[in-house]
């Protein structure tokens, strides 16, 4: 009996793999995977390949390439800024849904799934909220109620339309913070204590029973010492383990994937091991904000190819490491780049000593870079037995 069940499961798995790998070739037009979009190639593995979307760029009539590629190349989208609290409720009690609604509608028209970003973060909060807390006109009790209302309002508005929500973002400190022992950092932990994390997931679940609820953070692509005092991946692992043990509905861990070619970084097997370790908690995983920046030295800016080529190659290699690791782990449901063109990337505006850039997969003129082609190759070359279709968890009650 037991054996029969396994045979059935095996047959279904083989059929699923076969279906996902079926190729739409016709007699006169052989299937050419290199002509497919990243999103279409991802579907072969059940993987969504997404991008963060800058709404200003999307609406710029003088920049039609942006909209065209955002629509055609990706199977998932994330609002780069439009769903953050300061964008949604710039004035207390007055919501501005225009940009966020527009993105959700864009995704619907293009048959893309949406990663909601972000419900609780210490950054990009409206001034009325932070200054109200600072001057004491908003009490701690009121703050907690405001957070509950915010989460409930936003999640309810998009109920059924958001595939994955980044419920809590970047709650954990970095080794370079003071104190250097890793701890819960930022506005919410300072004002409400770390209990806000469990509250946030429970409130989000109450408002949408079907969305996958994620904890999202950077510098968790691989494990380090294994000591939560200095290993951020371990801290996050322990945190999610603790939350799930208390029945908190955390469905996934999002690893942002902001890398730089000037750093040591990781190899594919290290990143695969990290995703597997997170998966062992029973959660989904995802790369949520991948980009790989480089220092723009004077030689790079002067166009010296001996300086530019190694950066383009290292960038491609790092994009590829994360993609291959994701493909290798069946819980890794999506791979999202944080902007797809150097024309619109947060990096140059953020890092200026020294200046950094070249962080995305298309250059400023929308020419695909080596990184784009490597991602494509990864998706084309991957398959059974090592790379199998995704397995999504059921949203936890
Ligand atoms: O890309 C976003 C940029 O336009 C904003 O100015 C910035 C403000 O903090 O946030 C950027 O996006 C961040 C994301 O929301 C969370 N993880 C880090 C991202 C890059 O800073």
Tab-separated table of C-alpha atoms and ligand atoms in Angstrom:
chain	number	residue	atom	x	y	z
A	1	UNK	CA	0.000	0.000	0.000
A	2	UNK	CA	2.711	2.344	1.074
A	3	UNK	CA	4.768	1.386	-1.942
A	4	UNK	CA	1.819	1.961	-4.281
A	5	UNK	CA	1.338	5.426	-2.942
A	6	UNK	CA	4.951	6.253	-3.632
A	7	UNK	CA	4.675	4.915	-7.157
A	8	UNK	CA	1.692	7.200	-7.753
A	9	UNK	CA	3.504	10.165	-6.280
A	10	UNK	CA	6.520	9.339	-8.434
A	11	UNK	CA	4.415	9.082	-11.586
A	12	UNK	CA	2.754	12.409	-10.868
A	13	UNK	CA	6.166	14.015	-10.247
A	14	UNK	CA	7.538	12.670	-13.531
A	15	UNK	CA	4.459	13.859	-15.397
A	16	UNK	CA	4.764	17.291	-13.788
A	17	UNK	CA	8.407	17.573	-14.733
A	18	UNK	CA	7.566	16.464	-18.266
A	19	UNK	CA	4.763	19.015	-18.537
A	20	UNK	CA	6.923	21.831	-17.235
A	21	UNK	CA	9.690	20.939	-19.618
A	22	UNK	CA	7.443	20.514	-22.639
A	23	UNK	CA	8.579	22.908	-25.314
A	24	UNK	CA	6.257	24.700	-27.710
A	25	UNK	CA	8.095	23.745	-30.903
A	26	UNK	CA	6.422	23.524	-34.286
A	27	UNK	CA	7.664	21.753	-37.404
A	28	UNK	CA	8.671	24.909	-39.242
A	29	UNK	CA	9.772	26.894	-36.238
A	30	UNK	CA	12.104	24.992	-33.907
A	31	UNK	CA	11.971	26.034	-30.272
A	32	UNK	CA	14.692	28.571	-29.529
A	33	UNK	CA	15.015	29.066	-25.775
A	34	UNK	CA	17.403	31.976	-26.203
A	35	UNK	CA	14.554	33.956	-27.761
A	36	UNK	CA	12.348	33.452	-24.687
A	37	UNK	CA	11.997	35.975	-21.886
A	38	UNK	CA	13.429	35.334	-18.427
A	39	UNK	CA	9.884	34.995	-17.155
A	40	UNK	CA	8.963	32.372	-19.757
A	41	UNK	CA	12.121	30.375	-19.096
A	42	UNK	CA	11.444	30.516	-15.363
A	43	UNK	CA	8.034	28.894	-15.942
A	44	UNK	CA	9.811	25.698	-17.023
A	45	UNK	CA	10.813	25.330	-13.378
A	46	UNK	CA	7.711	26.895	-11.852
A	47	UNK	CA	9.955	29.818	-10.887
A	48	UNK	CA	8.763	33.433	-11.120
A	49	UNK	CA	11.423	35.836	-12.387
A	50	UNK	CA	10.543	39.335	-11.280
A	51	UNK	CA	11.678	42.922	-11.120
A	52	UNK	CA	11.154	45.892	-8.851
A	53	UNK	CA	9.259	48.590	-10.735
A	54	UNK	CA	9.869	52.317	-10.513
A	55	UNK	CA	6.433	53.848	-11.132
A	56	UNK	CA	7.841	57.150	-12.375
A	57	UNK	CA	9.832	55.322	-15.043
A	58	UNK	CA	6.821	53.172	-15.913
A	59	UNK	CA	4.777	56.321	-16.557
A	60	UNK	CA	7.455	58.197	-18.496
A	61	UNK	CA	6.160	58.535	-22.063
A	62	UNK	CA	9.689	59.404	-23.226
A	63	UNK	CA	11.034	56.099	-21.937
A	64	UNK	CA	8.816	53.439	-23.578
A	65	UNK	CA	11.479	50.726	-23.406
A	66	UNK	CA	11.120	50.611	-19.637
A	67	UNK	CA	7.435	49.727	-19.768
A	68	UNK	CA	7.935	47.323	-22.652
A	69	UNK	CA	10.628	45.306	-20.871
A	70	UNK	CA	8.893	45.423	-17.480
A	71	UNK	CA	5.859	43.887	-19.174
A	72	UNK	CA	7.533	41.367	-21.452
A	73	UNK	CA	10.610	40.069	-19.681
A	74	UNK	CA	9.323	39.292	-16.182
A	75	UNK	CA	6.615	37.102	-14.669
A	76	UNK	CA	6.435	38.969	-11.355
A	77	UNK	CA	6.665	42.588	-10.219
A	78	UNK	CA	7.377	44.394	-6.948
A	79	UNK	CA	6.707	48.085	-6.256
A	80	UNK	CA	10.120	49.602	-5.596
A	81	UNK	CA	8.591	52.354	-3.451
A	82	UNK	CA	4.865	52.702	-4.190
A	83	UNK	CA	3.613	50.391	-1.408
A	84	UNK	CA	5.764	51.857	1.369
A	85	UNK	CA	3.952	53.629	4.177
A	86	UNK	CA	5.196	57.128	3.271
A	87	UNK	CA	3.859	56.620	-0.278
A	88	UNK	CA	0.486	55.208	0.770
A	89	UNK	CA	-0.362	57.528	3.675
A	90	UNK	CA	1.677	60.735	3.330
A	91	UNK	CA	-0.878	62.598	5.455
A	92	UNK	CA	-2.423	60.929	8.462
A	93	UNK	CA	-5.693	59.273	7.505
A	94	UNK	CA	-5.403	60.261	3.820
A	95	UNK	CA	-4.382	57.352	1.611
A	96	UNK	CA	-3.003	57.755	-1.880
A	97	UNK	CA	-3.452	54.449	-3.653
A	98	UNK	CA	-2.875	55.680	-7.206
A	99	UNK	CA	0.632	54.349	-7.843
A	100	UNK	CA	0.187	51.059	-5.979
A	101	UNK	CA	-3.149	50.397	-7.704
A	102	UNK	CA	-1.526	51.134	-11.022
A	103	UNK	CA	1.172	48.540	-10.469
A	104	UNK	CA	-1.342	45.884	-9.431
A	105	UNK	CA	-3.374	46.647	-12.566
A	106	UNK	CA	-0.223	46.544	-14.742
A	107	UNK	CA	0.558	43.092	-13.346
A	108	UNK	CA	-2.989	41.871	-13.962
A	109	UNK	CA	-2.896	43.019	-17.580
A	110	UNK	CA	0.470	41.330	-18.134
A	111	UNK	CA	-0.431	38.153	-16.217
A	112	UNK	CA	2.289	38.776	-13.660
A	113	UNK	CA	2.218	37.944	-9.985
A	114	UNK	CA	2.853	40.660	-7.416
A	115	UNK	CA	5.240	40.654	-4.462
A	116	UNK	CA	3.886	43.211	-2.001
A	117	UNK	CA	6.658	45.337	-0.509
A	118	UNK	CA	6.544	46.333	2.333
A	119	UNK	CA	4.236	46.409	5.355
A	120	UNK	CA	6.614	47.046	8.287
A	121	UNK	CA	10.007	48.690	7.898
A	122	UNK	CA	11.889	51.328	9.881
A	123	UNK	CA	12.604	53.324	6.728
A	124	UNK	CA	10.379	55.411	4.446
A	125	UNK	CA	7.818	55.988	7.173
A	126	UNK	CA	5.636	59.113	6.904
A	127	UNK	CA	6.916	62.113	8.865
A	128	UNK	CA	3.621	62.537	10.714
A	129	UNK	CA	4.226	59.106	12.246
A	130	UNK	CA	7.889	59.407	13.212
A	131	UNK	CA	7.627	62.993	14.438
A	132	UNK	CA	4.428	62.189	16.346
A	133	UNK	CA	6.258	59.442	18.212
A	134	UNK	CA	9.319	61.651	18.745
A	135	UNK	CA	7.331	64.552	20.253
A	136	UNK	CA	5.149	62.252	22.349
A	137	UNK	CA	1.871	63.150	20.629
A	138	UNK	CA	1.565	59.510	19.519
A	139	UNK	CA	1.779	57.135	22.486
A	140	UNK	CA	3.244	53.634	22.281
A	141	UNK	CA	-0.205	52.155	22.614
A	142	UNK	CA	-1.515	54.337	19.811
A	143	UNK	CA	1.500	53.448	17.668
A	144	UNK	CA	0.733	49.751	17.956
A	145	UNK	CA	-2.867	50.435	16.977
A	146	UNK	CA	-1.710	52.544	14.008
A	147	UNK	CA	0.480	49.670	12.837
A	148	UNK	CA	-2.399	47.213	13.119
A	149	UNK	CA	-4.636	49.563	11.166
A	150	UNK	CA	-1.996	50.148	8.483
A	151	UNK	CA	-1.392	46.450	7.897
A	152	UNK	CA	-5.083	45.631	7.923
A	153	UNK	CA	-5.971	48.458	5.539
A	154	UNK	CA	-3.231	47.753	3.000
A	155	UNK	CA	-3.498	43.961	2.999
A	156	UNK	CA	-7.304	44.109	2.785
A	157	UNK	CA	-7.210	46.470	-0.178
A	158	UNK	CA	-5.090	44.044	-2.193
A	159	UNK	CA	-6.534	40.837	-0.757
A	160	UNK	CA	-6.290	38.050	-3.332
A	161	UNK	CA	-4.055	40.138	-5.610
A	162	UNK	CA	-0.735	39.759	-3.817
A	163	UNK	CA	1.158	36.480	-4.086
A	164	UNK	CA	3.837	37.186	-1.470
A	165	UNK	CA	3.898	40.005	1.075
A	166	UNK	CA	7.111	41.273	2.648
A	167	UNK	CA	5.466	41.663	6.027
A	168	UNK	CA	8.529	42.632	8.045
A	169	UNK	CA	11.699	43.988	6.454
A	170	UNK	CA	15.206	44.358	7.877
A	171	UNK	CA	14.388	43.959	11.563
A	172	UNK	CA	17.882	42.741	12.461
A	173	UNK	CA	21.046	44.784	12.992
A	174	UNK	CA	24.369	44.305	11.199
A	175	UNK	CA	27.754	43.455	12.677
A	176	UNK	CA	28.914	47.037	11.998
A	177	UNK	CA	26.118	48.543	14.130
A	178	UNK	CA	26.544	49.468	17.784
A	179	UNK	CA	26.395	47.285	19.769
A	180	UNK	CA	27.947	44.823	17.328
A	181	UNK	CA	26.127	41.849	18.857
A	182	UNK	CA	23.199	41.262	16.526
A	183	UNK	CA	19.908	42.543	17.879
A	184	UNK	CA	16.469	43.789	16.818
A	185	UNK	CA	17.046	47.295	15.524
A	186	UNK	CA	15.161	50.341	14.332
A	187	UNK	CA	12.027	52.345	14.949
A	188	UNK	CA	9.613	49.484	15.584
A	189	UNK	CA	11.805	47.465	17.934
A	190	UNK	CA	12.744	50.619	19.837
A	191	UNK	CA	9.160	51.728	20.308
A	192	UNK	CA	7.204	48.480	20.527
A	193	UNK	CA	9.813	45.833	21.351
A	194	UNK	CA	10.406	42.784	19.118
A	195	UNK	CA	6.863	41.510	19.735
A	196	UNK	CA	5.740	43.725	16.848
A	197	UNK	CA	7.065	41.065	14.443
A	198	UNK	CA	4.657	38.338	15.545
A	199	UNK	CA	1.827	40.889	15.713
A	200	UNK	CA	2.520	42.047	12.153
A	201	UNK	CA	2.362	38.530	10.702
A	202	UNK	CA	-0.841	37.739	12.589
A	203	UNK	CA	-2.529	40.962	11.470
A	204	UNK	CA	-1.462	40.361	7.852
A	205	UNK	CA	-2.830	36.803	7.966
A	206	UNK	CA	-6.124	37.994	9.387
A	207	UNK	CA	-6.515	40.351	6.426
A	208	UNK	CA	-5.541	37.879	3.675
A	209	UNK	CA	-5.701	34.133	4.323
A	210	UNK	CA	-4.062	33.227	0.989
A	211	UNK	CA	-0.995	35.478	0.564
A	212	UNK	CA	2.403	34.006	1.421
A	213	UNK	CA	3.852	36.057	4.265
A	214	UNK	CA	7.598	36.733	4.165
A	215	UNK	CA	10.310	38.018	6.443
A	216	UNK	CA	12.789	39.875	4.175
A	217	UNK	CA	16.407	40.907	4.838
A	218	UNK	CA	19.841	41.514	3.293
A	219	UNK	CA	23.201	39.841	3.945
A	220	UNK	CA	21.577	36.478	4.598
A	221	UNK	CA	22.679	34.783	1.362
A	222	UNK	CA	24.928	32.365	3.257
A	223	UNK	CA	25.578	31.272	6.838
A	224	UNK	CA	28.746	32.286	8.694
A	225	UNK	CA	29.900	31.235	12.131
A	226	UNK	CA	26.541	29.761	13.109
A	227	UNK	CA	26.538	32.007	16.170
A	228	UNK	CA	23.489	34.315	16.189
A	229	UNK	CA	25.564	36.989	17.941
A	230	UNK	CA	27.479	37.658	14.713
A	231	UNK	CA	25.878	35.534	11.969
A	232	UNK	CA	22.836	37.358	10.629
A	233	UNK	CA	21.551	34.322	8.715
A	234	UNK	CA	21.615	32.327	11.946
A	235	UNK	CA	19.846	35.139	13.805
A	236	UNK	CA	17.087	35.178	11.181
A	237	UNK	CA	16.878	31.376	11.193
A	238	UNK	CA	16.484	31.316	14.979
A	239	UNK	CA	13.951	34.131	14.843
A	240	UNK	CA	11.739	32.397	12.255
A	241	UNK	CA	12.073	29.082	14.069
A	242	UNK	CA	10.907	30.762	17.273
A	243	UNK	CA	8.027	32.523	15.555
A	244	UNK	CA	6.785	29.333	13.909
A	245	UNK	CA	7.073	27.449	17.191
A	246	UNK	CA	4.641	30.023	18.600
A	247	UNK	CA	2.275	29.441	15.665
A	248	UNK	CA	3.033	32.774	14.004
A	249	UNK	CA	2.104	32.573	10.289
A	250	UNK	CA	5.505	33.158	8.662
A	251	UNK	CA	5.471	31.398	5.271
A	252	UNK	CA	8.760	32.488	3.785
A	253	UNK	CA	12.186	34.005	4.159
A	254	UNK	CA	13.215	36.518	1.499
A	255	UNK	CA	16.911	36.952	0.905
A	256	UNK	CA	17.386	40.315	-0.772
A	257	UNK	CA	20.618	39.562	-2.617
A	258	UNK	CA	22.225	43.016	-2.781
A	259	UNK	CA	25.780	42.058	-3.714
A	260	UNK	CA	28.877	43.963	-4.831
A	261	UNK	CA	31.757	42.818	-7.002
A	262	UNK	CA	34.243	44.357	-4.555
A	263	UNK	CA	33.327	41.836	-1.857
A	264	UNK	CA	34.244	38.193	-1.325
A	265	UNK	CA	30.709	36.899	-1.844
A	266	UNK	CA	29.681	33.247	-1.974
A	267	UNK	CA	29.687	30.260	-4.270
A	268	UNK	CA	26.603	28.430	-5.495
A	269	UNK	CA	26.892	25.587	-3.002
A	270	UNK	CA	27.149	27.919	-0.009
A	271	UNK	CA	24.046	29.794	-1.113
A	272	UNK	CA	22.215	26.541	-1.864
A	273	UNK	CA	23.043	25.299	1.633
A	274	UNK	CA	21.632	28.491	3.153
A	275	UNK	CA	18.351	28.193	1.231
A	276	UNK	CA	18.096	24.547	2.274
A	277	UNK	CA	18.664	25.412	5.910
A	278	UNK	CA	15.900	28.030	5.805
A	279	UNK	CA	13.674	25.518	4.003
A	280	UNK	CA	14.193	23.033	6.835
A	281	UNK	CA	12.017	25.344	8.943
A	282	UNK	CA	9.108	24.515	6.638
A	283	UNK	CA	9.117	27.888	4.883
A	284	UNK	CA	9.409	29.035	1.292
A	285	UNK	CA	12.399	31.071	0.190
A	286	UNK	CA	12.985	33.692	-2.497
A	287	UNK	CA	15.580	36.108	-3.775
A	288	UNK	CA	13.756	39.375	-3.548
A	289	UNK	CA	16.023	42.313	-4.490
A	290	UNK	CA	18.975	41.014	-6.475
A	291	UNK	CA	21.530	43.449	-7.839
A	292	UNK	CA	25.321	43.389	-8.022
A	293	UNK	CA	26.982	46.785	-7.837
A	294	UNK	CA	30.533	47.768	-8.698
A	295	UNK	CA	32.831	50.576	-7.729
A	296	UNK	CA	33.009	53.105	-10.534
A	297	UNK	CA	36.671	54.011	-10.333
A	298	UNK	CA	38.071	56.832	-12.449
A	299	UNK	CA	39.313	54.240	-14.934
A	300	UNK	CA	35.828	52.706	-15.201
A	301	UNK	CA	34.315	56.131	-15.724
A	302	UNK	CA	36.948	56.868	-18.381
A	303	UNK	CA	35.863	53.717	-20.232
A	304	UNK	CA	38.952	51.578	-19.556
A	305	UNK	CA	37.894	48.110	-20.683
A	306	UNK	CA	40.548	46.395	-18.543
A	307	UNK	CA	38.620	47.728	-15.520
A	308	UNK	CA	35.122	47.380	-16.925
A	309	UNK	CA	35.278	43.773	-18.163
A	310	UNK	CA	36.172	42.145	-14.844
A	311	UNK	CA	33.278	43.995	-13.229
A	312	UNK	CA	30.783	42.887	-15.868
A	313	UNK	CA	32.007	39.312	-15.531
A	314	UNK	CA	31.966	39.302	-11.736
A	315	UNK	CA	28.509	40.822	-11.773
A	316	UNK	CA	27.243	38.121	-14.146
A	317	UNK	CA	28.815	35.418	-11.972
A	318	UNK	CA	27.114	36.720	-8.834
A	319	UNK	CA	23.685	37.019	-10.459
A	320	UNK	CA	24.203	33.464	-11.651
A	321	UNK	CA	25.267	32.065	-8.267
A	322	UNK	CA	21.999	33.217	-6.713
A	323	UNK	CA	19.957	31.930	-9.665
A	324	UNK	CA	21.567	28.495	-9.646
A	325	UNK	CA	21.139	28.167	-5.881
A	326	UNK	CA	17.498	29.185	-6.199
A	327	UNK	CA	16.904	26.667	-8.984
A	328	UNK	CA	18.503	23.932	-6.899
A	329	UNK	CA	16.134	24.397	-3.959
A	330	UNK	CA	12.496	23.617	-4.614
A	331	UNK	CA	11.215	26.011	-1.959
A	332	UNK	CA	12.811	28.962	-3.802
A	333	UNK	CA	9.713	30.358	-5.472
A	334	UNK	CA	10.946	33.550	-7.095
A	335	UNK	CA	14.014	35.476	-8.188
A	336	UNK	CA	13.448	39.224	-8.323
A	337	UNK	CA	15.951	41.818	-9.530
A	338	UNK	CA	15.905	45.227	-7.843
A	339	UNK	CA	15.408	47.177	-11.041
A	340	UNK	CA	16.476	45.800	-14.415
A	341	UNK	CA	18.309	48.720	-16.027
A	342	UNK	CA	21.195	50.934	-14.918
A	343	UNK	CA	19.078	53.835	-16.186
A	344	UNK	CA	16.851	53.384	-13.123
A	345	UNK	CA	18.718	51.883	-10.197
A	346	UNK	CA	18.885	52.981	-6.577
A	347	UNK	CA	22.644	52.257	-6.453
A	348	UNK	CA	24.264	55.406	-7.936
A	349	UNK	CA	22.083	57.642	-5.761
A	350	UNK	CA	22.993	55.718	-2.639
A	351	UNK	CA	26.700	54.921	-2.787
A	352	UNK	CA	28.998	57.794	-3.639
A	353	UNK	CA	32.274	57.359	-1.768
A	354	UNK	CA	33.463	55.846	-4.047
A	355	UNK	CA	30.662	56.072	-6.577
A	356	UNK	CA	29.021	52.736	-7.405
A	357	UNK	CA	26.789	51.515	-10.198
A	358	UNK	CA	26.539	48.983	-13.071
A	359	UNK	CA	24.322	46.982	-10.697
A	360	UNK	CA	21.603	45.617	-12.976
A	361	UNK	CA	21.202	43.243	-15.938
A	362	UNK	CA	20.617	45.859	-18.688
A	363	UNK	CA	22.808	48.893	-19.257
A	364	UNK	CA	21.508	52.475	-19.390
A	365	UNK	CA	20.504	52.032	-23.030
A	366	UNK	CA	18.573	48.839	-22.350
A	367	UNK	CA	21.233	46.606	-23.834
A	368	UNK	CA	21.305	43.256	-22.022
A	369	UNK	CA	24.596	42.620	-20.229
A	370	UNK	CA	26.484	39.390	-19.607
A	371	UNK	CA	24.478	39.026	-16.397
A	372	UNK	CA	21.221	38.875	-18.380
A	373	UNK	CA	22.604	36.185	-20.691
A	374	UNK	CA	23.982	34.149	-17.787
A	375	UNK	CA	20.606	34.189	-16.043
A	376	UNK	CA	19.040	32.989	-19.260
A	377	UNK	CA	21.594	30.210	-19.642
A	378	UNK	CA	21.025	29.095	-16.059
A	379	UNK	CA	17.302	28.798	-16.727
A	380	UNK	CA	17.879	27.001	-20.033
A	381	UNK	CA	20.480	24.496	-18.849
A	382	UNK	CA	18.745	23.579	-15.593
A	383	UNK	CA	16.557	20.511	-15.301
A	384	UNK	CA	16.040	17.176	-13.593
A	385	UNK	CA	17.349	15.415	-11.667
A	386	UNK	CA	18.976	18.252	-9.699
A	387	UNK	CA	16.589	21.052	-10.617
A	388	UNK	CA	12.943	20.149	-10.097
A	389	UNK	CA	9.708	22.160	-10.136
A	390	UNK	CA	8.991	24.474	-7.210
A	391	UNK	CA	6.998	23.363	-4.176
A	392	UNK	CA	5.049	26.159	-2.494
A	393	UNK	CA	3.926	25.843	1.113
A	394	UNK	CA	0.279	26.305	2.037
A	395	UNK	CA	-0.228	29.689	3.693
A	396	UNK	CA	-0.030	29.036	7.400
A	397	UNK	CA	-3.076	29.727	9.565
B	1	LIG	O1	15.203	51.143	-4.207
B	1	LIG	C1	14.652	51.883	-3.143
B	1	LIG	C2	15.060	53.336	-3.269
B	1	LIG	O2	14.439	53.922	-4.412
B	1	LIG	C3	14.683	54.096	-2.011
B	1	LIG	O3	15.177	55.420	-2.082
B	1	LIG	C4	15.269	53.380	-0.797
B	1	LIG	C5	14.940	54.101	0.496
B	1	LIG	O4	15.444	53.440	1.594
B	1	LIG	O5	14.767	52.066	-0.752
B	1	LIG	C6	15.182	51.300	-1.830
B	1	LIG	O6	14.728	49.962	-1.727
B	1	LIG	C7	15.174	49.235	-0.592
B	1	LIG	C8	14.109	48.209	-0.257
B	1	LIG	O7	12.867	48.836	-0.083
B	1	LIG	C9	14.475	47.404	0.972
B	1	LIG	N1	15.780	46.811	0.861
B	1	LIG	C10	16.860	47.707	0.433
B	1	LIG	C11	16.456	48.429	-0.851
B	1	LIG	C12	17.610	49.261	-1.370
B	1	LIG	O8	17.917	50.279	-0.450
